[in-house]
Each structure stands twice: as C-alpha cells, then as structure tokens.
PDB file of C-alpha atoms and ligand atoms in Angstrom:
ATOM      1  CA  UNK R   1      67.797  50.320  99.677  1.00 47.00           C
ATOM      2  CA  UNK R   2      68.107  53.533  97.657  1.00 53.00           C
ATOM      3  CA  UNK R   3      68.406  53.054  93.847  1.00 54.00           C
ATOM      4  CA  UNK R   4      71.757  54.069  92.391  1.00 57.00           C
ATOM      5  CA  UNK R   5      71.654  57.713  91.160  1.00 53.00           C
ATOM      6  CA  UNK R   6      72.336  56.585  87.615  1.00 51.00           C
ATOM      7  CA  UNK R   7      69.435  54.111  87.710  1.00 50.00           C
ATOM      8  CA  UNK R   8      67.150  56.949  88.837  1.00 48.00           C
ATOM      9  CA  UNK R   9      68.535  59.195  86.074  1.00 49.00           C
ATOM     10  CA  UNK R  10      67.932  56.555  83.352  1.00 46.00           C
ATOM     11  CA  UNK R  11      64.482  55.974  84.615  1.00 45.00           C
ATOM     12  CA  UNK R  12      63.710  59.741  84.594  1.00 46.00           C
ATOM     13  CA  UNK R  13      65.080  60.047  81.096  1.00 45.00           C
ATOM     14  CA  UNK R  14      63.014  57.043  79.919  1.00 44.00           C
ATOM     15  CA  UNK R  15      59.866  58.628  81.223  1.00 45.00           C
ATOM     16  CA  UNK R  16      60.759  62.006  79.683  1.00 46.00           C
ATOM     17  CA  UNK R  17      61.473  60.479  76.284  1.00 46.00           C
ATOM     18  CA  UNK R  18      58.376  58.235  76.400  1.00 46.00           C
ATOM     19  CA  UNK R  19      56.247  61.216  77.388  1.00 49.00           C
ATOM     20  CA  UNK R  20      57.119  63.094  74.169  1.00 52.00           C
ATOM     21  CA  UNK R  21      56.250  60.318  71.789  1.00 79.00           C
ATOM     22  CA  UNK R  22      53.100  60.849  69.851  1.00 89.00           C
ATOM     23  CA  UNK R  23      50.452  58.128  70.158  1.00 90.00           C
ATOM     24  CA  UNK R  24      49.751  57.017  66.570  1.00 91.00           C
ATOM     25  CA  UNK R  25      46.185  56.144  65.687  1.00 91.00           C
ATOM     26  CA  UNK R  26      47.070  52.507  65.169  1.00 90.00           C
ATOM     27  CA  UNK R  27      48.656  52.206  68.587  1.00 90.00           C
ATOM     28  CA  UNK R  28      45.838  53.791  70.579  1.00 92.00           C
ATOM     29  CA  UNK R  29      43.910  51.596  72.986  1.00 93.00           C
ATOM     30  CA  UNK R  30      41.948  51.951  76.321  1.00 93.00           C
ATOM     31  CA  UNK R  31      44.974  50.343  78.066  1.00 94.00           C
ATOM     32  CA  UNK R  32      47.458  52.893  76.666  1.00 94.00           C
ATOM     33  CA  UNK R  33      45.083  55.704  77.480  1.00 94.00           C
ATOM     34  CA  UNK R  34      44.864  54.501  81.139  1.00 95.00           C
ATOM     35  CA  UNK R  35      48.688  54.385  81.191  1.00 95.00           C
ATOM     36  CA  UNK R  36      48.893  57.865  79.729  1.00 95.00           C
ATOM     37  CA  UNK R  37      46.486  59.261  82.318  1.00 96.00           C
ATOM     38  CA  UNK R  38      48.494  57.465  85.058  1.00 95.00           C
ATOM     39  CA  UNK R  39      51.821  59.026  84.062  1.00 95.00           C
ATOM     40  CA  UNK R  40      53.829  60.530  86.865  1.00 96.00           C
ATOM     41  CA  UNK R  41      53.404  64.314  87.022  1.00 97.00           C
ATOM     42  CA  UNK R  42      56.756  66.098  87.414  1.00 97.00           C
ATOM     43  CA  UNK R  43      56.389  69.837  87.651  1.00 98.00           C
ATOM     44  CA  UNK R  44      59.170  72.254  86.734  1.00 98.00           C
ATOM     45  CA  UNK R  45      59.500  75.675  88.306  1.00 98.00           C
ATOM     46  CA  UNK R  46      57.897  77.360  85.259  1.00 98.00           C
ATOM     47  CA  UNK R  47      54.921  74.980  85.248  1.00 98.00           C
ATOM     48  CA  UNK R  48      52.808  77.555  87.043  1.00 98.00           C
ATOM     49  CA  UNK R  49      49.823  79.799  86.447  1.00 98.00           C
ATOM     50  CA  UNK R  50      50.304  82.647  84.057  1.00 98.00           C
ATOM     51  CA  UNK R  51      46.713  83.942  84.686  1.00 98.00           C
ATOM     52  CA  UNK R  52      44.220  83.828  87.554  1.00 98.00           C
ATOM     53  CA  UNK R  53      41.238  81.453  87.310  1.00 98.00           C
ATOM     54  CA  UNK R  54      38.281  82.978  85.290  1.00 98.00           C
ATOM     55  CA  UNK R  55      36.233  85.053  87.749  1.00 98.00           C
ATOM     56  CA  UNK R  56      33.141  83.564  89.554  1.00 97.00           C
ATOM     57  CA  UNK R  57      30.129  83.531  87.307  1.00 97.00           C
ATOM     58  CA  UNK R  58      32.062  83.823  84.035  1.00 98.00           C
ATOM     59  CA  UNK R  59      30.007  81.125  82.397  1.00 97.00           C
ATOM     60  CA  UNK R  60      26.685  81.897  84.060  1.00 97.00           C
ATOM     61  CA  UNK R  61      23.924  83.621  82.212  1.00 97.00           C
ATOM     62  CA  UNK R  62      23.770  87.262  83.503  1.00 97.00           C
ATOM     63  CA  UNK R  63      20.558  89.388  83.542  1.00 96.00           C
ATOM     64  CA  UNK R  64      20.730  92.241  81.021  1.00 96.00           C
ATOM     65  CA  UNK R  65      23.495  90.739  78.940  1.00 98.00           C
ATOM     66  CA  UNK R  66      22.468  90.328  75.234  1.00 98.00           C
ATOM     67  CA  UNK R  67      22.644  86.762  74.157  1.00 98.00           C
ATOM     68  CA  UNK R  68      24.157  85.591  70.879  1.00 98.00           C
ATOM     69  CA  UNK R  69      22.562  82.915  68.782  1.00 98.00           C
ATOM     70  CA  UNK R  70      23.450  79.219  68.568  1.00 98.00           C
ATOM     71  CA  UNK R  71      22.410  77.518  65.370  1.00 98.00           C
ATOM     72  CA  UNK R  72      23.049  74.283  63.503  1.00 98.00           C
ATOM     73  CA  UNK R  73      25.246  74.552  60.411  1.00 98.00           C
ATOM     74  CA  UNK R  74      25.639  71.926  57.723  1.00 98.00           C
ATOM     75  CA  UNK R  75      28.298  71.440  55.032  1.00 98.00           C
ATOM     76  CA  UNK R  76      29.241  68.794  52.475  1.00 98.00           C
ATOM     77  CA  UNK R  77      32.601  67.095  53.049  1.00 98.00           C
ATOM     78  CA  UNK R  78      34.680  65.530  50.341  1.00 98.00           C
ATOM     79  CA  UNK R  79      36.661  63.849  53.029  1.00 98.00           C
ATOM     80  CA  UNK R  80      33.818  61.930  54.546  1.00 98.00           C
ATOM     81  CA  UNK R  81      31.513  61.945  51.507  1.00 98.00           C
ATOM     82  CA  UNK R  82      28.704  63.043  53.824  1.00 98.00           C
ATOM     83  CA  UNK R  83      26.800  66.154  54.853  1.00 98.00           C
ATOM     84  CA  UNK R  84      28.312  67.114  58.238  1.00 98.00           C
ATOM     85  CA  UNK R  85      27.011  69.209  61.079  1.00 98.00           C
ATOM     86  CA  UNK R  86      28.524  71.879  63.294  1.00 98.00           C
ATOM     87  CA  UNK R  87      27.121  74.195  65.943  1.00 98.00           C
ATOM     88  CA  UNK R  88      27.699  77.868  65.322  1.00 98.00           C
ATOM     89  CA  UNK R  89      27.646  80.751  67.795  1.00 98.00           C
ATOM     90  CA  UNK R  90      26.774  84.198  66.308  1.00 98.00           C
ATOM     91  CA  UNK R  91      27.588  87.094  68.655  1.00 98.00           C
ATOM     92  CA  UNK R  92      24.764  89.375  69.897  1.00 98.00           C
ATOM     93  CA  UNK R  93      23.696  91.820  67.135  1.00 97.00           C
ATOM     94  CA  UNK R  94      25.297  89.738  64.422  1.00 98.00           C
ATOM     95  CA  UNK R  95      24.747  91.534  61.084  1.00 98.00           C
ATOM     96  CA  UNK R  96      25.668  90.557  57.566  1.00 98.00           C
ATOM     97  CA  UNK R  97      26.579  94.265  57.150  1.00 98.00           C
ATOM     98  CA  UNK R  98      29.602  93.668  59.387  1.00 98.00           C
ATOM     99  CA  UNK R  99      32.520  91.210  59.112  1.00 98.00           C
ATOM    100  CA  UNK R 100      33.502  88.932  61.946  1.00 99.00           C
ATOM    101  CA  UNK R 101      36.564  86.923  62.978  1.00 99.00           C
ATOM    102  CA  UNK R 102      36.050  83.180  63.479  1.00 99.00           C
ATOM    103  CA  UNK R 103      37.207  80.802  66.167  1.00 99.00           C
ATOM    104  CA  UNK R 104      37.114  77.103  65.321  1.00 99.00           C
ATOM    105  CA  UNK R 105      36.776  75.276  68.639  1.00 98.00           C
ATOM    106  CA  UNK R 106      37.471  71.577  68.803  1.00 98.00           C
ATOM    107  CA  UNK R 107      36.253  68.818  71.218  1.00 98.00           C
ATOM    108  CA  UNK R 108      37.934  65.825  72.932  1.00 98.00           C
ATOM    109  CA  UNK R 109      37.918  62.113  72.355  1.00 97.00           C
ATOM    110  CA  UNK R 110      34.387  61.265  73.400  1.00 97.00           C
ATOM    111  CA  UNK R 111      32.926  64.495  72.261  1.00 98.00           C
ATOM    112  CA  UNK R 112      30.951  65.904  69.328  1.00 98.00           C
ATOM    113  CA  UNK R 113      29.444  69.285  68.288  1.00 98.00           C
ATOM    114  CA  UNK R 114      27.804  69.482  71.706  1.00 98.00           C
ATOM    115  CA  UNK R 115      30.748  68.859  74.015  1.00 98.00           C
ATOM    116  CA  UNK R 116      31.993  72.404  74.436  1.00 98.00           C
ATOM    117  CA  UNK R 117      28.466  73.641  75.176  1.00 97.00           C
ATOM    118  CA  UNK R 118      28.457  71.327  78.148  1.00 93.00           C
ATOM    119  CA  UNK R 119      32.113  71.674  79.099  1.00 87.00           C
ATOM    120  CA  UNK R 120      32.636  75.378  78.810  1.00 90.00           C
ATOM    121  CA  UNK R 121      29.563  77.213  77.591  1.00 95.00           C
ATOM    122  CA  UNK R 122      31.462  79.260  75.027  1.00 98.00           C
ATOM    123  CA  UNK R 123      28.249  81.083  74.036  1.00 98.00           C
ATOM    124  CA  UNK R 124      27.714  82.397  77.535  1.00 98.00           C
ATOM    125  CA  UNK R 125      31.427  83.068  78.132  1.00 98.00           C
ATOM    126  CA  UNK R 126      31.560  85.195  74.987  1.00 98.00           C
ATOM    127  CA  UNK R 127      28.224  86.968  75.644  1.00 98.00           C
ATOM    128  CA  UNK R 128      29.612  88.091  79.056  1.00 98.00           C
ATOM    129  CA  UNK R 129      33.064  89.082  77.713  1.00 98.00           C
ATOM    130  CA  UNK R 130      31.560  90.976  74.823  1.00 98.00           C
ATOM    131  CA  UNK R 131      29.088  92.789  77.048  1.00 98.00           C
ATOM    132  CA  UNK R 132      31.989  93.797  79.302  1.00 98.00           C
ATOM    133  CA  UNK R 133      34.065  94.986  76.281  1.00 98.00           C
ATOM    134  CA  UNK R 134      36.620  92.301  77.046  1.00 98.00           C
ATOM    135  CA  UNK R 135      36.388  90.239  73.849  1.00 98.00           C
ATOM    136  CA  UNK R 136      35.973  91.121  70.203  1.00 98.00           C
ATOM    137  CA  UNK R 137      32.570  89.972  68.771  1.00 98.00           C
ATOM    138  CA  UNK R 138      33.314  86.772  66.987  1.00 99.00           C
ATOM    139  CA  UNK R 139      31.738  83.735  65.392  1.00 99.00           C
ATOM    140  CA  UNK R 140      32.498  80.400  67.065  1.00 99.00           C
ATOM    141  CA  UNK R 141      32.239  77.215  65.068  1.00 99.00           C
ATOM    142  CA  UNK R 142      31.940  73.902  66.995  1.00 98.00           C
ATOM    143  CA  UNK R 143      32.597  71.119  64.477  1.00 99.00           C
ATOM    144  CA  UNK R 144      32.750  67.360  64.848  1.00 98.00           C
ATOM    145  CA  UNK R 145      36.456  66.628  64.742  1.00 98.00           C
ATOM    146  CA  UNK R 146      36.096  62.926  63.878  1.00 98.00           C
ATOM    147  CA  UNK R 147      36.049  63.077  60.061  1.00 98.00           C
ATOM    148  CA  UNK R 148      34.354  59.780  59.418  1.00 98.00           C
ATOM    149  CA  UNK R 149      31.109  58.918  57.555  1.00 98.00           C
ATOM    150  CA  UNK R 150      29.775  57.835  60.987  1.00 97.00           C
ATOM    151  CA  UNK R 151      31.177  60.485  63.166  1.00 98.00           C
ATOM    152  CA  UNK R 152      29.456  59.511  66.416  1.00 97.00           C
ATOM    153  CA  UNK R 153      31.869  58.590  69.328  1.00 96.00           C
ATOM    154  CA  UNK R 154      31.843  54.777  69.045  1.00 87.00           C
ATOM    155  CA  UNK R 155      31.606  52.290  71.950  1.00 91.00           C
ATOM    156  CA  UNK R 156      35.403  52.419  72.115  1.00 93.00           C
ATOM    157  CA  UNK R 157      36.444  55.992  71.592  1.00 94.00           C
ATOM    158  CA  UNK R 158      40.165  54.856  71.668  1.00 94.00           C
ATOM    159  CA  UNK R 159      39.629  52.529  68.650  1.00 93.00           C
ATOM    160  CA  UNK R 160      42.256  53.078  65.940  1.00 93.00           C
ATOM    161  CA  UNK R 161      39.570  53.927  63.307  1.00 93.00           C
ATOM    162  CA  UNK R 162      38.179  56.685  65.560  1.00 94.00           C
ATOM    163  CA  UNK R 163      41.686  58.084  66.104  1.00 95.00           C
ATOM    164  CA  UNK R 164      42.277  58.051  62.348  1.00 96.00           C
ATOM    165  CA  UNK R 165      39.119  60.147  61.976  1.00 98.00           C
ATOM    166  CA  UNK R 166      40.612  62.783  64.273  1.00 98.00           C
ATOM    167  CA  UNK R 167      43.716  62.965  62.059  1.00 98.00           C
ATOM    168  CA  UNK R 168      41.585  63.106  58.840  1.00 98.00           C
ATOM    169  CA  UNK R 169      39.801  66.208  60.169  1.00 98.00           C
ATOM    170  CA  UNK R 170      42.741  68.342  58.991  1.00 98.00           C
ATOM    171  CA  UNK R 171      41.601  68.279  55.415  1.00 98.00           C
ATOM    172  CA  UNK R 172      37.926  68.424  56.192  1.00 98.00           C
ATOM    173  CA  UNK R 173      38.539  71.621  58.228  1.00 99.00           C
ATOM    174  CA  UNK R 174      40.772  73.320  55.613  1.00 99.00           C
ATOM    175  CA  UNK R 175      39.085  72.236  52.413  1.00 98.00           C
ATOM    176  CA  UNK R 176      35.411  71.996  53.281  1.00 99.00           C
ATOM    177  CA  UNK R 177      34.380  73.458  56.716  1.00 99.00           C
ATOM    178  CA  UNK R 178      36.257  76.835  56.521  1.00 99.00           C
ATOM    179  CA  UNK R 179      35.090  77.543  52.920  1.00 98.00           C
ATOM    180  CA  UNK R 180      31.497  76.677  53.777  1.00 99.00           C
ATOM    181  CA  UNK R 181      31.468  78.795  56.922  1.00 99.00           C
ATOM    182  CA  UNK R 182      32.899  81.716  54.949  1.00 98.00           C
ATOM    183  CA  UNK R 183      30.285  81.271  52.145  1.00 98.00           C
ATOM    184  CA  UNK R 184      27.373  81.312  54.624  1.00 98.00           C
ATOM    185  CA  UNK R 185      28.449  83.911  57.188  1.00 98.00           C
ATOM    186  CA  UNK R 186      29.840  87.407  56.992  1.00 98.00           C
ATOM    187  CA  UNK R 187      33.462  86.733  58.039  1.00 98.00           C
ATOM    188  CA  UNK R 188      36.888  88.125  57.493  1.00 98.00           C
ATOM    189  CA  UNK R 189      38.894  85.623  55.568  1.00 98.00           C
ATOM    190  CA  UNK R 190      42.442  86.379  56.345  1.00 98.00           C
ATOM    191  CA  UNK R 191      44.690  84.464  58.728  1.00 98.00           C
ATOM    192  CA  UNK R 192      44.644  87.238  61.386  1.00 98.00           C
ATOM    193  CA  UNK R 193      40.953  86.789  61.764  1.00 98.00           C
ATOM    194  CA  UNK R 194      40.953  83.070  62.102  1.00 99.00           C
ATOM    195  CA  UNK R 195      41.726  81.187  65.326  1.00 99.00           C
ATOM    196  CA  UNK R 196      41.910  77.482  66.168  1.00 99.00           C
ATOM    197  CA  UNK R 197      41.578  75.991  69.666  1.00 99.00           C
ATOM    198  CA  UNK R 198      40.541  72.814  71.339  1.00 98.00           C
ATOM    199  CA  UNK R 199      40.496  70.610  74.400  1.00 98.00           C
ATOM    200  CA  UNK R 200      42.388  67.400  74.722  1.00 98.00           C
ATOM    201  CA  UNK R 201      42.204  65.544  71.362  1.00 98.00           C
ATOM    202  CA  UNK R 202      41.088  68.923  69.975  1.00 98.00           C
ATOM    203  CA  UNK R 203      44.196  70.528  71.644  1.00 98.00           C
ATOM    204  CA  UNK R 204      46.372  68.040  69.832  1.00 98.00           C
ATOM    205  CA  UNK R 205      44.534  68.706  66.561  1.00 98.00           C
ATOM    206  CA  UNK R 206      44.990  72.439  67.129  1.00 99.00           C
ATOM    207  CA  UNK R 207      48.747  72.083  67.464  1.00 98.00           C
ATOM    208  CA  UNK R 208      49.121  69.481  64.709  1.00 98.00           C
ATOM    209  CA  UNK R 209      46.978  71.405  62.165  1.00 98.00           C
ATOM    210  CA  UNK R 210      47.384  74.981  63.340  1.00 98.00           C
ATOM    211  CA  UNK R 211      51.196  75.040  63.436  1.00 98.00           C
ATOM    212  CA  UNK R 212      51.342  73.277  60.038  1.00 98.00           C
ATOM    213  CA  UNK R 213      49.121  75.950  58.549  1.00 98.00           C
ATOM    214  CA  UNK R 214      50.100  79.259  59.984  1.00 98.00           C
ATOM    215  CA  UNK R 215      49.039  80.823  56.666  1.00 98.00           C
ATOM    216  CA  UNK R 216      45.502  79.916  57.690  1.00 98.00           C
ATOM    217  CA  UNK R 217      45.519  80.439  61.481  1.00 98.00           C
ATOM    218  CA  UNK R 218      47.361  83.214  63.425  1.00 98.00           C
ATOM    219  CA  UNK R 219      45.833  82.479  66.857  1.00 99.00           C
ATOM    220  CA  UNK R 220      46.133  78.972  68.494  1.00 99.00           C
ATOM    221  CA  UNK R 221      44.878  77.707  71.877  1.00 99.00           C
ATOM    222  CA  UNK R 222      45.632  74.161  73.020  1.00 99.00           C
ATOM    223  CA  UNK R 223      44.020  73.124  76.280  1.00 98.00           C
ATOM    224  CA  UNK R 224      45.134  69.819  78.009  1.00 98.00           C
ATOM    225  CA  UNK R 225      46.506  68.438  74.728  1.00 98.00           C
ATOM    226  CA  UNK R 226      46.165  64.703  74.279  1.00 98.00           C
ATOM    227  CA  UNK R 227      48.786  62.126  73.142  1.00 97.00           C
ATOM    228  CA  UNK R 228      47.766  62.684  69.489  1.00 97.00           C
ATOM    229  CA  UNK R 229      50.015  65.771  69.699  1.00 98.00           C
ATOM    230  CA  UNK R 230      52.966  65.365  67.359  1.00 98.00           C
ATOM    231  CA  UNK R 231      56.489  65.653  68.788  1.00 98.00           C
ATOM    232  CA  UNK R 232      57.423  69.305  69.335  1.00 98.00           C
ATOM    233  CA  UNK R 233      60.262  69.303  66.660  1.00 98.00           C
ATOM    234  CA  UNK R 234      57.725  68.048  64.075  1.00 98.00           C
ATOM    235  CA  UNK R 235      55.148  70.681  65.188  1.00 98.00           C
ATOM    236  CA  UNK R 236      57.621  73.544  64.918  1.00 98.00           C
ATOM    237  CA  UNK R 237      60.471  72.532  62.504  1.00 98.00           C
ATOM    238  CA  UNK R 238      61.076  76.204  61.711  1.00 98.00           C
ATOM    239  CA  UNK R 239      60.968  78.267  64.944  1.00 98.00           C
ATOM    240  CA  UNK R 240      61.961  81.483  63.089  1.00 98.00           C
ATOM    241  CA  UNK R 241      58.949  81.225  60.724  1.00 97.00           C
ATOM    242  CA  UNK R 242      56.599  80.287  63.546  1.00 98.00           C
ATOM    243  CA  UNK R 243      57.848  83.311  65.550  1.00 97.00           C
ATOM    244  CA  UNK R 244      57.091  85.627  62.654  1.00 97.00           C
ATOM    245  CA  UNK R 245      53.627  84.333  61.946  1.00 98.00           C
ATOM    246  CA  UNK R 246      52.063  83.531  65.319  1.00 98.00           C
ATOM    247  CA  UNK R 247      49.925  86.235  66.852  1.00 98.00           C
ATOM    248  CA  UNK R 248      49.211  83.951  69.862  1.00 98.00           C
ATOM    249  CA  UNK R 249      50.108  80.438  70.831  1.00 99.00           C
ATOM    250  CA  UNK R 250      48.423  79.603  74.148  1.00 99.00           C
ATOM    251  CA  UNK R 251      49.015  76.302  75.967  1.00 99.00           C
ATOM    252  CA  UNK R 252      47.303  75.243  79.160  1.00 99.00           C
ATOM    253  CA  UNK R 253      46.928  72.179  81.308  1.00 98.00           C
ATOM    254  CA  UNK R 254      45.893  71.187  84.827  1.00 98.00           C
ATOM    255  CA  UNK R 255      48.721  70.075  87.184  1.00 98.00           C
ATOM    256  CA  UNK R 256      46.583  67.084  88.190  1.00 98.00           C
ATOM    257  CA  UNK R 257      46.290  65.837  84.545  1.00 98.00           C
ATOM    258  CA  UNK R 258      48.458  62.829  83.708  1.00 98.00           C
ATOM    259  CA  UNK R 259      48.584  64.014  80.097  1.00 98.00           C
ATOM    260  CA  UNK R 260      50.431  67.263  81.170  1.00 98.00           C
ATOM    261  CA  UNK R 261      53.797  65.865  79.939  1.00 97.00           C
ATOM    262  CA  UNK R 262      52.617  66.272  76.362  1.00 98.00           C
ATOM    263  CA  UNK R 263      52.042  70.003  76.866  1.00 98.00           C
ATOM    264  CA  UNK R 264      55.244  70.381  78.944  1.00 98.00           C
ATOM    265  CA  UNK R 265      57.178  68.920  76.071  1.00 98.00           C
ATOM    266  CA  UNK R 266      55.745  71.500  73.648  1.00 98.00           C
ATOM    267  CA  UNK R 267      56.228  74.358  76.118  1.00 98.00           C
ATOM    268  CA  UNK R 268      59.909  73.439  76.775  1.00 98.00           C
ATOM    269  CA  UNK R 269      60.728  73.097  73.110  1.00 98.00           C
ATOM    270  CA  UNK R 270      59.064  76.465  72.382  1.00 98.00           C
ATOM    271  CA  UNK R 271      61.064  78.018  75.237  1.00 98.00           C
ATOM    272  CA  UNK R 272      64.349  76.539  74.094  1.00 98.00           C
ATOM    273  CA  UNK R 273      63.757  77.840  70.602  1.00 98.00           C
ATOM    274  CA  UNK R 274      62.516  81.302  71.589  1.00 98.00           C
ATOM    275  CA  UNK R 275      59.022  80.904  70.200  1.00 98.00           C
ATOM    276  CA  UNK R 276      56.801  83.289  72.186  1.00 98.00           C
ATOM    277  CA  UNK R 277      53.797  81.516  73.757  1.00 98.00           C
ATOM    278  CA  UNK R 278      51.631  81.552  76.901  1.00 98.00           C
ATOM    279  CA  UNK R 279      51.819  78.568  79.210  1.00 98.00           C
ATOM    280  CA  UNK R 280      49.113  78.452  81.891  1.00 99.00           C
ATOM    281  CA  UNK R 281      49.268  75.565  84.405  1.00 98.00           C
ATOM    282  CA  UNK R 282      46.267  75.525  86.742  1.00 98.00           C
ATOM    283  CA  UNK R 283      45.194  73.287  89.543  1.00 98.00           C
ATOM    284  CA  UNK R 284      42.666  71.250  87.657  1.00 98.00           C
ATOM    285  CA  UNK R 285      42.677  67.728  86.246  1.00 98.00           C
ATOM    286  CA  UNK R 286      41.491  66.685  82.758  1.00 98.00           C
ATOM    287  CA  UNK R 287      38.056  68.277  83.165  1.00 97.00           C
ATOM    288  CA  UNK R 288      35.587  71.027  82.204  1.00 96.00           C
ATOM    289  CA  UNK R 289      36.772  73.398  84.898  1.00 97.00           C
ATOM    290  CA  UNK R 290      40.170  73.896  83.218  1.00 98.00           C
ATOM    291  CA  UNK R 291      38.656  74.094  79.704  1.00 98.00           C
ATOM    292  CA  UNK R 292      35.988  76.723  80.520  1.00 98.00           C
ATOM    293  CA  UNK R 293      38.509  78.868  82.481  1.00 98.00           C
ATOM    294  CA  UNK R 294      41.169  78.672  79.822  1.00 98.00           C
ATOM    295  CA  UNK R 295      38.649  79.473  77.067  1.00 98.00           C
ATOM    296  CA  UNK R 296      37.758  82.645  78.974  1.00 98.00           C
ATOM    297  CA  UNK R 297      41.457  83.582  79.266  1.00 98.00           C
ATOM    298  CA  UNK R 298      42.263  82.722  75.614  1.00 98.00           C
ATOM    299  CA  UNK R 299      39.190  84.244  73.922  1.00 98.00           C
ATOM    300  CA  UNK R 300      39.827  87.684  75.482  1.00 98.00           C
ATOM    301  CA  UNK R 301      43.238  87.774  73.882  1.00 98.00           C
ATOM    302  CA  UNK R 302      42.454  86.879  70.279  1.00 98.00           C
ATOM    303  CA  UNK R 303      41.702  89.142  67.339  1.00 98.00           C
ATOM    304  CA  UNK R 304      43.093  92.170  69.014  1.00 96.00           C
TER     305      UNK R 304
HETATM  306  C1  LIG E   9      45.185  58.761  75.164  1.00 92.98           C
HETATM  307  C2  LIG E   9      44.569  59.253  76.253  1.00 92.98           C
HETATM  308  C3  LIG E   9      43.610  60.215  76.114  1.00 92.98           C
HETATM  309  C4  LIG E   9      44.806  59.161  73.860  1.00 92.98           C
HETATM  310  C5  LIG E   9      43.814  60.299  73.748  1.00 92.98           C
HETATM  311  C6  LIG E   9      43.283  60.777  74.965  1.00 92.98           C
HETATM  312  C7  LIG E   9      45.308  59.221  71.592  1.00 92.98           C
HETATM  313  C8  LIG E   9      42.323  61.830  74.837  1.00 92.98           C
HETATM  314  C9  LIG E   9      41.585  62.296  75.760  1.00 92.98           C
HETATM  315  C10 LIG E   9      40.486  63.353  75.505  1.00 92.98           C
HETATM  316  O1  LIG E   9      40.318  63.812  74.422  1.00 92.98           O
HETATM  317  O2  LIG E   9      39.889  63.806  76.496  1.00 92.98           O
HETATM  318  O3  LIG E   9      46.108  57.732  75.181  1.00 92.98           O
HETATM  319  O4  LIG E   9      45.477  58.621  72.810  1.00 92.98           O
END
C-alpha cells in the first residue's frame, strides 16, 4: 500500500528539520554519529559540481618543483593551560623580508596536526599550485582543533568531552594561536590575508567560528561539514553584513556522504538570503578524496 501523500510530506519535513539541528557536544555519541552518517541523501537540482575534480597528480610530488618547508610550531594556550603544537607549512623561498597571508586548516573528529598531511597533502598541493602560478604563496597552519589539556583523539572520539574541546578551540585559535603565529612568522595581519578552512568537524568549526568573526577571517572553506555546524540562521544572523565582509565562502560535500544535509542546509539558507558563496557537490563520500580535491579548488581562490 502506498503511504498517504500527507504522511510522506510530514516524514520528509521531519527529516529536513532534524537534519538542520546542530548536534550539541553533550548529545554526541557513536550511535548518533552512525545515524547521522546513515541519513537519507536527497539531492536537489543545484546540488551539483561547481568545479571539475582536481587534475591528476595534483597532490603528487613533481620533479623540478621547489618544495616548501614543514615545521613543528609550539604556542602557550590560556584555554588549555598547556603548550600546544601545530604543523606549519612555509612556502618555497619563504623569507622574513616578505609578508605572507595565512590559511588555518582544521582537521576532523579523529584527527590531529597530522591528519591533513595524510588526507590532502596541503604542502604538495600548494608547492604545485605555486609553481604553476595558480596560488598565492601562503603559510598554512595545521593546529590541533581539540582544545583540551590532553588533546589526543581519545578511544571514543564522539565522547561529549572531546566534542566540547572542539567548541573550545574558538578562543584558543583567536586569542592564542593566531597571535603566536603572527609573532613568529612574517605575516600580514589583516582579515583579507587570513583564511579559515577545515574538513568535517573542522568544516563545522570553520563555519561556527569564521562566520562569527568576519572581522578576523575574510576567506572561509568548509568541506563535508559535520553535525557540530550551528543552524544556518545562527551562523548568519545578518546576511547583509556577511555579504559585505566575505571575500569567499566555499562549501563542498560528497554526494555519497550522509552528513551532506548539514551543508545543504547552510547552502540553501545562504541562497535564500542572497549571500554569495560557492557550493561544490562532488561524487565522493566522507573521505580524503573530496578533501584533497576541494582544498586544491579552494586554495587557488584565496588571497587574490
Ligand atoms: C557526528 C558524526 C560525525 C558528529 C561528528 C562527526 C558531532 C564528525 C566526523 C568527522 O569529523 O569526520 O554525529 O557529531
């Protein structure tokens, strides 16, 4: 027997509403995460690619391309009360005589300062783009987005304490990491030379923190954003101000990723409120293939 059309409508609305609700740290659990990943994927006509996949070899080391430098960076955090670590990429030919823009690039739920190096090779992606004149030489900072005294991914990465650490990273980033990076490296310090991007939990952090601090970040990239993403109307309460301040708001997700409804909700709200943004839906799942490719697409478009 076919369900009554109204039953179907109510069911669809219930899914749509549930999909937009932010998962609060206290509510997060492995069971809810499984349910989130298993959500029905309903694609609208505008949930399509805006850009082709990054070209073959985009994250492979190429002979003759100058390599930037990866180094470990440490800073004292008043949020965690500890000395924290980050990986830093300095572009080829980095010189204290010049000034550089900075991209802060955030990892996902089980990640740490090494996740992006495995998932998307940002150092190699940028070496290649810079060599081809397709990206501005920039510093990339890969912090640990879990602002806790013990910031290792625990045995249960969905534990409420771990989730709370991701939320607490907002003040660690703004009050401790950014000032420490700017004190050590030769950087521009205005908003138009500062970008924030991330994958999954890091995508949610990018939207939650970046859109709340557009005086600090002009360029935002949220890849496969996780359920920590705030509801769209909370992210962008003032679409007119957001429109005026954003240089780029880039959203991406794979069309096989059960978390896509969180990004769809943000995209639809931005579209309804005329906030310019790029929305790239590719054919990947919740994996490194989409993150590397979208980092390539995003990093070419920032600081120019
Ligand atoms: C969840 C499912 C996935 C969740 C977070 C994630 C906060 C994050 C995934 C990732 O970072 O890869 O329910 O709740």
